[in-house]
Short mmCIF file of C-alpha atoms in Angstrom, two decimals:
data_model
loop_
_atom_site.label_atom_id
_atom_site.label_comp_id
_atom_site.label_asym_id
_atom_site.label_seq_id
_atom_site.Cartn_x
_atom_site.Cartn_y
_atom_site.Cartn_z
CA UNK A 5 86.29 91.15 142.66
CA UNK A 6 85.39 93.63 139.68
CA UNK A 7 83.87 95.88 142.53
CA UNK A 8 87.04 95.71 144.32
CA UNK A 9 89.37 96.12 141.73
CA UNK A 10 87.54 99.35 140.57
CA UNK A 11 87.67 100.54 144.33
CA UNK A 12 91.32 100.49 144.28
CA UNK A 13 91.62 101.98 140.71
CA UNK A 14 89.10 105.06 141.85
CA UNK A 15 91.82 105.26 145.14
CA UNK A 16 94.55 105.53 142.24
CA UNK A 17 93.51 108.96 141.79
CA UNK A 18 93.77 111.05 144.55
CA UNK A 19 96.67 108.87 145.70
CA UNK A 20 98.52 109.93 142.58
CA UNK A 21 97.78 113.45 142.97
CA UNK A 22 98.50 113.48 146.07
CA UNK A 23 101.90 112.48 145.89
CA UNK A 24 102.17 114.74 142.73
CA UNK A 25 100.75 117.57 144.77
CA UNK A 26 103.34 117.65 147.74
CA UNK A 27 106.81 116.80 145.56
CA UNK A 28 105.73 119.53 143.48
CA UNK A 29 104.86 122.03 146.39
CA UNK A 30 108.57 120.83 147.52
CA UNK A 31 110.29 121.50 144.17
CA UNK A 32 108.79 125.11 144.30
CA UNK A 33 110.81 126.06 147.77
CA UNK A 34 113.97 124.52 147.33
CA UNK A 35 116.63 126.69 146.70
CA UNK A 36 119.12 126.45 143.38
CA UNK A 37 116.47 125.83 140.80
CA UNK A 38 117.19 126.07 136.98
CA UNK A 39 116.33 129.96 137.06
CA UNK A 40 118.91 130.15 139.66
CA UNK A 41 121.41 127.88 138.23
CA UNK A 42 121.08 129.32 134.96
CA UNK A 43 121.80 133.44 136.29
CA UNK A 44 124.66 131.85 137.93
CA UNK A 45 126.25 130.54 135.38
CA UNK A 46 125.68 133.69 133.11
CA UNK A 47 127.11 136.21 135.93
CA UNK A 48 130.18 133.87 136.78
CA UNK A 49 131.44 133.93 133.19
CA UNK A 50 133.92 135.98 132.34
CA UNK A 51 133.54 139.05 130.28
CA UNK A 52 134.65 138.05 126.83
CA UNK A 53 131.50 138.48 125.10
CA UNK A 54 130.47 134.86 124.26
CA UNK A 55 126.88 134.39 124.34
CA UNK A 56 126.31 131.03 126.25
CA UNK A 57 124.02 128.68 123.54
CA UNK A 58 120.43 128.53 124.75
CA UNK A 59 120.34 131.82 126.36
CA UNK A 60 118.98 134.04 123.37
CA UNK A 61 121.55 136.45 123.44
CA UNK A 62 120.52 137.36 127.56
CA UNK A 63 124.18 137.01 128.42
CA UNK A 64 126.54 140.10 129.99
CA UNK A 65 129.42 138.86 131.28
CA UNK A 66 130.15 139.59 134.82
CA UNK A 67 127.82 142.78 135.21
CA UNK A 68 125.21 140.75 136.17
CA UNK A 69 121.81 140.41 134.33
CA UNK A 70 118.76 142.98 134.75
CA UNK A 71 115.25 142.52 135.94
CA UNK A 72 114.27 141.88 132.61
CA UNK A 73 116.48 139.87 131.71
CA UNK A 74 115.60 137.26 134.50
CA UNK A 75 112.10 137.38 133.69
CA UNK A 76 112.73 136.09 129.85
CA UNK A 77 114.88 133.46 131.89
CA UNK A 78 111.62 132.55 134.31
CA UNK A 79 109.79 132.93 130.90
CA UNK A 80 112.01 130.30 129.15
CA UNK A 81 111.72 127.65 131.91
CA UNK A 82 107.70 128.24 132.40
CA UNK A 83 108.19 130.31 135.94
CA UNK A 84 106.62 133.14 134.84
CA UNK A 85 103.47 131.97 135.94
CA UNK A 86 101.35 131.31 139.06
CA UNK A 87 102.31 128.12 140.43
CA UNK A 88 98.47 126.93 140.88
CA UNK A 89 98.22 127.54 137.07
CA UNK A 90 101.66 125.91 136.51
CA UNK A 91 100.07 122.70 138.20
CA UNK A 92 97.03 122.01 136.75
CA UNK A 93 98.67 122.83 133.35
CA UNK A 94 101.56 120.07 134.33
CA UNK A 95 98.93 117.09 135.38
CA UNK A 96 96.58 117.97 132.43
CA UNK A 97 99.83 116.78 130.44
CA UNK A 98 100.59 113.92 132.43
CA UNK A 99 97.40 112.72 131.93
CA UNK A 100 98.18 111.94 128.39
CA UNK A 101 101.79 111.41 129.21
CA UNK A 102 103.12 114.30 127.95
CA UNK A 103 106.38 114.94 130.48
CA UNK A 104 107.78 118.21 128.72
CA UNK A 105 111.54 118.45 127.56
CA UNK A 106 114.38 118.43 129.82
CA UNK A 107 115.76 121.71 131.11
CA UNK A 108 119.55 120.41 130.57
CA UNK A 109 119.33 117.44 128.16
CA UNK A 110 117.31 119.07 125.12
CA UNK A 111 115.29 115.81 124.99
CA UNK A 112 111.81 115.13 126.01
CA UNK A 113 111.57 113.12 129.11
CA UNK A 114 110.16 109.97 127.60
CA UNK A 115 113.39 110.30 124.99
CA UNK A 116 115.48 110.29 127.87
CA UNK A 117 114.11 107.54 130.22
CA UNK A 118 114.06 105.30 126.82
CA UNK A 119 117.37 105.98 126.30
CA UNK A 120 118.44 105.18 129.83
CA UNK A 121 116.03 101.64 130.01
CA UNK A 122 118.64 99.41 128.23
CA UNK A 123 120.99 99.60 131.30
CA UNK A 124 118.59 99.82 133.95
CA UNK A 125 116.53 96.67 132.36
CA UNK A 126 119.94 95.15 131.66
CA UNK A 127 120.42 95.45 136.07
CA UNK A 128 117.10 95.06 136.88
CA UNK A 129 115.51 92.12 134.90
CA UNK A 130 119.23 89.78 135.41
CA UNK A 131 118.62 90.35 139.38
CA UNK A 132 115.20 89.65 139.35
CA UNK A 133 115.24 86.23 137.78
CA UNK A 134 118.57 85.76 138.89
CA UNK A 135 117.41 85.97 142.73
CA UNK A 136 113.93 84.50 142.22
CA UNK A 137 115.60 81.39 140.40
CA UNK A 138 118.13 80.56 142.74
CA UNK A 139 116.52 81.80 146.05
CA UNK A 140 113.40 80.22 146.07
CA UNK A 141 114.59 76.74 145.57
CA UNK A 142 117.32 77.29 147.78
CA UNK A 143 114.79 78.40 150.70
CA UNK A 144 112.71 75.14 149.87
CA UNK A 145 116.21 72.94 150.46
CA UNK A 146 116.62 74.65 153.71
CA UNK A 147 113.25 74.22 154.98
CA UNK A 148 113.73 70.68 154.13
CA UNK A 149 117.11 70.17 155.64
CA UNK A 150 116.26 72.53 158.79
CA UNK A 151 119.16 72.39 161.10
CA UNK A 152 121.61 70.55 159.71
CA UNK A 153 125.40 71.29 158.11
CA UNK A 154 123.47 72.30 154.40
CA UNK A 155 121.59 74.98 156.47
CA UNK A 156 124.13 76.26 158.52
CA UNK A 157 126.66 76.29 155.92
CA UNK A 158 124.34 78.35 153.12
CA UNK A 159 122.77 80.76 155.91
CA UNK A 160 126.55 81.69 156.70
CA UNK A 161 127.58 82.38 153.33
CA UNK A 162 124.11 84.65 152.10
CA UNK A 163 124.36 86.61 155.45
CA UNK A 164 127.97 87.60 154.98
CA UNK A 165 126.95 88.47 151.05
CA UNK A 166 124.06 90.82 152.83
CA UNK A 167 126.74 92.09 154.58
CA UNK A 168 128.67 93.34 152.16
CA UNK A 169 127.30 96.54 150.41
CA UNK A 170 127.03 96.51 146.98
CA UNK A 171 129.43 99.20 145.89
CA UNK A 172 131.95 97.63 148.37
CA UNK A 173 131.56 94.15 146.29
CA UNK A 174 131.82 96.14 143.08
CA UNK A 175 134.92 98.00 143.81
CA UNK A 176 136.55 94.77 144.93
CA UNK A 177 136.31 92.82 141.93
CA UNK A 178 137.09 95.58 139.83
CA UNK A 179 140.22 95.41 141.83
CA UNK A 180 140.13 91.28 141.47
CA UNK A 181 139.05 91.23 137.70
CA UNK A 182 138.49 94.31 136.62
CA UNK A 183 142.43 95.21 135.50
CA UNK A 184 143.07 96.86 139.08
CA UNK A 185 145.59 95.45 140.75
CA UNK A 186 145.33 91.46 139.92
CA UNK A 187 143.45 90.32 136.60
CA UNK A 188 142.17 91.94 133.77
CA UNK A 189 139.90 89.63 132.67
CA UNK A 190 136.04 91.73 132.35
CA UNK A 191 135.98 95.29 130.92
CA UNK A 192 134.57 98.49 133.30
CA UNK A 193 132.62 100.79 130.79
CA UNK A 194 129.28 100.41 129.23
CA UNK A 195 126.78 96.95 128.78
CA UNK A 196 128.63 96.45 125.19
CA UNK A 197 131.42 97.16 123.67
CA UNK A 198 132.26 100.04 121.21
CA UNK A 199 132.50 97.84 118.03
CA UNK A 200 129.23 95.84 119.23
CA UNK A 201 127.08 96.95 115.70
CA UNK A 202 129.79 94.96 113.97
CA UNK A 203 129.68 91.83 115.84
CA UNK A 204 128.05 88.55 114.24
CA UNK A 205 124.62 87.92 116.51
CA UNK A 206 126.55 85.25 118.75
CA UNK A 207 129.17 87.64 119.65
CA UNK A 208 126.31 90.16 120.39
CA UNK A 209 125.15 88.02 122.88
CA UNK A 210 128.44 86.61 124.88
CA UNK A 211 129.76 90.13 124.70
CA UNK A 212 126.88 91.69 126.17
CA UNK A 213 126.89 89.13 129.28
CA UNK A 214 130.31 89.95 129.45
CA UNK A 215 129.92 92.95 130.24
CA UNK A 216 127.08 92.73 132.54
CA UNK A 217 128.98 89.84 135.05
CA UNK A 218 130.13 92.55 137.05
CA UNK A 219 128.42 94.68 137.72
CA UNK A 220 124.94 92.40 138.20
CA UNK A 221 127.08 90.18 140.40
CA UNK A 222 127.53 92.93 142.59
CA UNK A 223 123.81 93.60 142.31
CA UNK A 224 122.31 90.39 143.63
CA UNK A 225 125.08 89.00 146.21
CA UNK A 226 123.06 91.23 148.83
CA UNK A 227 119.59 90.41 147.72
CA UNK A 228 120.10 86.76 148.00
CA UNK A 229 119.66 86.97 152.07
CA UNK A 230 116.10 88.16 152.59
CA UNK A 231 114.49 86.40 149.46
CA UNK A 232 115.95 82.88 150.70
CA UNK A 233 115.07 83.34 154.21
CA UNK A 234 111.83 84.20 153.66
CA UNK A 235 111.34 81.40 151.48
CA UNK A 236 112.63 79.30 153.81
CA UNK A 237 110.35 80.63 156.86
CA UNK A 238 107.11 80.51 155.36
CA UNK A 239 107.86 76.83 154.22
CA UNK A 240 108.74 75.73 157.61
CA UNK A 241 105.78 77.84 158.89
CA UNK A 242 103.97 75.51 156.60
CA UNK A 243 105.33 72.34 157.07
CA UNK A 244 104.96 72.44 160.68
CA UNK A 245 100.98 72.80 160.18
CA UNK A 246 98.69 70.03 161.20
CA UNK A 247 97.54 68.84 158.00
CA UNK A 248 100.71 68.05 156.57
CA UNK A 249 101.08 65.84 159.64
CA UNK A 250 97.73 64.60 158.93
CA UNK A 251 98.97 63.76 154.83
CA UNK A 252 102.52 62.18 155.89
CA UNK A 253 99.79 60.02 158.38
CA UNK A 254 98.18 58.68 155.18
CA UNK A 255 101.09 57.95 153.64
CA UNK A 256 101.23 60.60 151.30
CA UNK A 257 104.81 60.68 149.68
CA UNK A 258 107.20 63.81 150.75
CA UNK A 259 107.14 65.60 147.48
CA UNK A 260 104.06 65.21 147.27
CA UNK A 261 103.46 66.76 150.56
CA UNK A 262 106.02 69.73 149.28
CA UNK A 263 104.98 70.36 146.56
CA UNK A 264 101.22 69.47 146.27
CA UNK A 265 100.16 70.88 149.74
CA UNK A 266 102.79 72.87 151.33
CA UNK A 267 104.21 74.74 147.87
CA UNK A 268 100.42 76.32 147.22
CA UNK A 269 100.20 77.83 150.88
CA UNK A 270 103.78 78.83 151.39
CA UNK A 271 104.37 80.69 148.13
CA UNK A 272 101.46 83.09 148.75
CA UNK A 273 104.23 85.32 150.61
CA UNK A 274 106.69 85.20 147.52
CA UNK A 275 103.51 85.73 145.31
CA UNK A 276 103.05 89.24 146.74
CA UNK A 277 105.83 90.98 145.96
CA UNK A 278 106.34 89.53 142.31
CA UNK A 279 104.67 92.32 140.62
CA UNK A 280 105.86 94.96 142.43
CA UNK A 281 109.52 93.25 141.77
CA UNK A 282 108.73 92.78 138.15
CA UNK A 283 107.37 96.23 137.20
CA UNK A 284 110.49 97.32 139.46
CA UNK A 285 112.67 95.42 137.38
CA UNK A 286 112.37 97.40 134.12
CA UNK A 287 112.26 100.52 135.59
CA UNK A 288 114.73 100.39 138.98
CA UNK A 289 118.22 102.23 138.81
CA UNK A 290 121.26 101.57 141.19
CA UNK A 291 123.09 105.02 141.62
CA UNK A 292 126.35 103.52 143.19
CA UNK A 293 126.33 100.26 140.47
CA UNK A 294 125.47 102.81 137.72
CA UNK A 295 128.74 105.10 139.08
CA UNK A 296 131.04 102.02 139.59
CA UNK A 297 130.91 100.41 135.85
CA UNK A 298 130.54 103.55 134.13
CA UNK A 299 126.74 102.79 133.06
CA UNK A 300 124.65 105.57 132.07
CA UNK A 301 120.60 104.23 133.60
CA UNK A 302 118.10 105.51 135.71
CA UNK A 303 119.60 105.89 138.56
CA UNK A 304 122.18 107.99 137.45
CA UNK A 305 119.83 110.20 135.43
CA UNK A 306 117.16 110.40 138.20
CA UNK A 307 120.78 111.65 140.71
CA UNK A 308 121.27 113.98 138.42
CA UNK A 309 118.13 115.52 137.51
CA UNK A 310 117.56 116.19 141.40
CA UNK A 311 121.41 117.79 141.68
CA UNK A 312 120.55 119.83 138.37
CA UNK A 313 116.32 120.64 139.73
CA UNK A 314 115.70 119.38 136.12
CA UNK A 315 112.45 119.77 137.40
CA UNK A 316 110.31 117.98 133.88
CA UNK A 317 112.53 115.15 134.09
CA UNK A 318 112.20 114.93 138.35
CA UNK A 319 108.56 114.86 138.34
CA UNK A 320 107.69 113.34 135.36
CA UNK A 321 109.53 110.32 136.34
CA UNK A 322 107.74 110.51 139.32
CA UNK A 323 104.47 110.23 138.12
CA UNK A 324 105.25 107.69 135.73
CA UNK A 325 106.87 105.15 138.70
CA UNK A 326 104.35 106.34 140.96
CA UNK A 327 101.65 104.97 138.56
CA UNK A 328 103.45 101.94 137.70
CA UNK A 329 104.06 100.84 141.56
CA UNK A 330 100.13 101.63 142.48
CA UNK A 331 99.02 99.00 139.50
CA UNK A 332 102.13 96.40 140.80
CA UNK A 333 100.30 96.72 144.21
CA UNK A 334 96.77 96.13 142.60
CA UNK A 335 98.31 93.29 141.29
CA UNK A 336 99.73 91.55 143.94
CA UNK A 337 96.73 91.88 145.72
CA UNK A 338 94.86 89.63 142.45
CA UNK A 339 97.88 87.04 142.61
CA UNK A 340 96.26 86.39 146.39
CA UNK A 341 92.83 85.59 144.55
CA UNK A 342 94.95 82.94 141.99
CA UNK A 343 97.20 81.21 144.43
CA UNK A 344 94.42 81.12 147.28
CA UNK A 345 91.12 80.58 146.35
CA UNK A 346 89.86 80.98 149.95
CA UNK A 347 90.63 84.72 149.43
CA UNK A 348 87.55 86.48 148.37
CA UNK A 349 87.79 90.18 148.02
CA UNK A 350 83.88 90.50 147.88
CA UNK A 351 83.90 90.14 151.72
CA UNK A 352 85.87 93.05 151.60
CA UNK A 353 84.84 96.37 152.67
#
């Protein structure tokens, strides 16, 4: 296992700088970058002599800027060099996680994904324990109950929730609840309120899930579908086997069978994806959530940066996610070694 695990960690490497390689390559012919952006915005102001903050006195109205003007603008953003020697310089920072500052945000990219986690852990971490907790046992109930009213009944109502798109749901119960056109009953803006620091701790705590019922409501209606299903599959799958037969034959007692034979085996699928989902948890952003309830998290900042070609905070993201989903998949693939110990990765080439 040790030789397999440092297999995969050697593959890391050139996986990682491959992807780095190509979004960077992108970035550099795609047009409306900062430089761009930034001459733009000087040449489309109008002529009453303001100098726009940040641009070192390069600003001259609408007559338009001169050659050397734009190359202390490619100078000020780092484009003044060859891109070769603009990429090596960029991953010998990312090695040691240095992401650079933020052409737009005057923060350094780690200051600005911390200061986005609160809300995207907030969405992330309620959904994933929210869905694990409720659709896993629900899957097992329907294995169980296969066919009959229970099934039918529960498979109808998670389908029509997968249905429904997320933002849709949102929209509609900030219609229903959300002071629209019915009740005002949760607020719209933020995951606390404005007075929160003042708050005694219990109030801290019951206003915060106040504000989040909303919006991570909307988030796990749809996720509800596949997660249950699957459960529910790989347990029939399971309990259909002949050696569950073979235990019922010996008069083994049903949750016994469940959960001492058929649980172990039927999880493994569920197993796989945990760490990925996990790891995904803290760092996953929902754009149209985000948008919806007025919460400022990764997925609004990640939008953003690619509208804006805020090219530090872009691909230093990247590289950071990047890593973090390669080590989620190394560790799924150990959680096969825990839950089956049939699984040996020695055998593996």
């Amino acid at each position: 296992m040790f030789a397999y695990i440092s297999k995969r960690l050697l593959l890391m490497i050139p996986t990682l700088f491959g992807v780095m390689l190509i979004t960077f390559a992108v970035t550099q012919f795609v047009p409306g970058g900062p430089v761009e952006q930034l001459v733009s915005q000087l040449e489309g102001k109008s002529g009453t002599g303001e100098a726009s903050a940040g641009t070192s006195g390069l600003y001259r109205g609408a007559h338009g800027l001169d050659p050397e003007q734009i190359a202390e603008i490619n100078a000020l953003y780092g484009f003044d060099k060859p891109v070769h020697e603009r990429f090596i310089s960029m991953m010998k920072n990312y090695l040691t996680f240095e992401f650079g500052e933020s052409y737009f945000h005057n923060k350094s990219v780690i200051e600005l994904i911390i200061d986005k986690l609160p809300v995207s852990i907030s969405l992330g971490m309620w959904t994933f324990f929210i869905v694990y907790l409720t659709c896993i046992p629900l899957g097992i109930a329907k294995a169980v109950r296969d066919g009959t009213t229970f099934d039918v009944v529960t498979s109808t109502l998670i389908l029509i929730g997968y249905s429904i798109p997320g933002f849709v749901l949102g929209i509609a119960m900030i219609v229903l609840f959300g002071g629209g056109s019915f009740f005002d009953i949760f607020p719209l803006r933020g995951i606390v309120s404005d007075h929160w620091d003042t708050l005694p701790w219990y109030d801290k705590i019951l206003d915060y899930l106040w504000h989040m019922v909303l919006p991570i409501t909307a988030s796990v209606i749809g996720s509800f579908a596949v997660m249950t299903m699957l459960t529910k599959n790989s347990f029939i799958e399971e309990i259909r086997k002949q050696y569950v037969l073979t235990a019922r034959a010996k008069g083994v007692t049903e949750n016994r069978v469940l959960y001492g034979h058929v649980f172990r085996n039927a999880i493994i699928p569920l197993v796989t994806g945990f760490p990925a989902a996990f790891i995904g948890a803290f760092f996953t952003g929902s754009l149209l959530i985000e948008t919806i309830f007025t919460l400022d998290g990764l997925g609004l900042l990640s939008y953003e940066s690619v509208l804006k070609r805020d090219y530090p905070v872009v691909l230093g993201t990247l590289y950071l996610f990047t890593l973090l989903g390669l080590f989620a998949k190394l560790m799924a693939d150990i959680s096969y070694v825990l839950i089956d110990p049939r699984i040996h990765f020695e055998s593996v080439d």
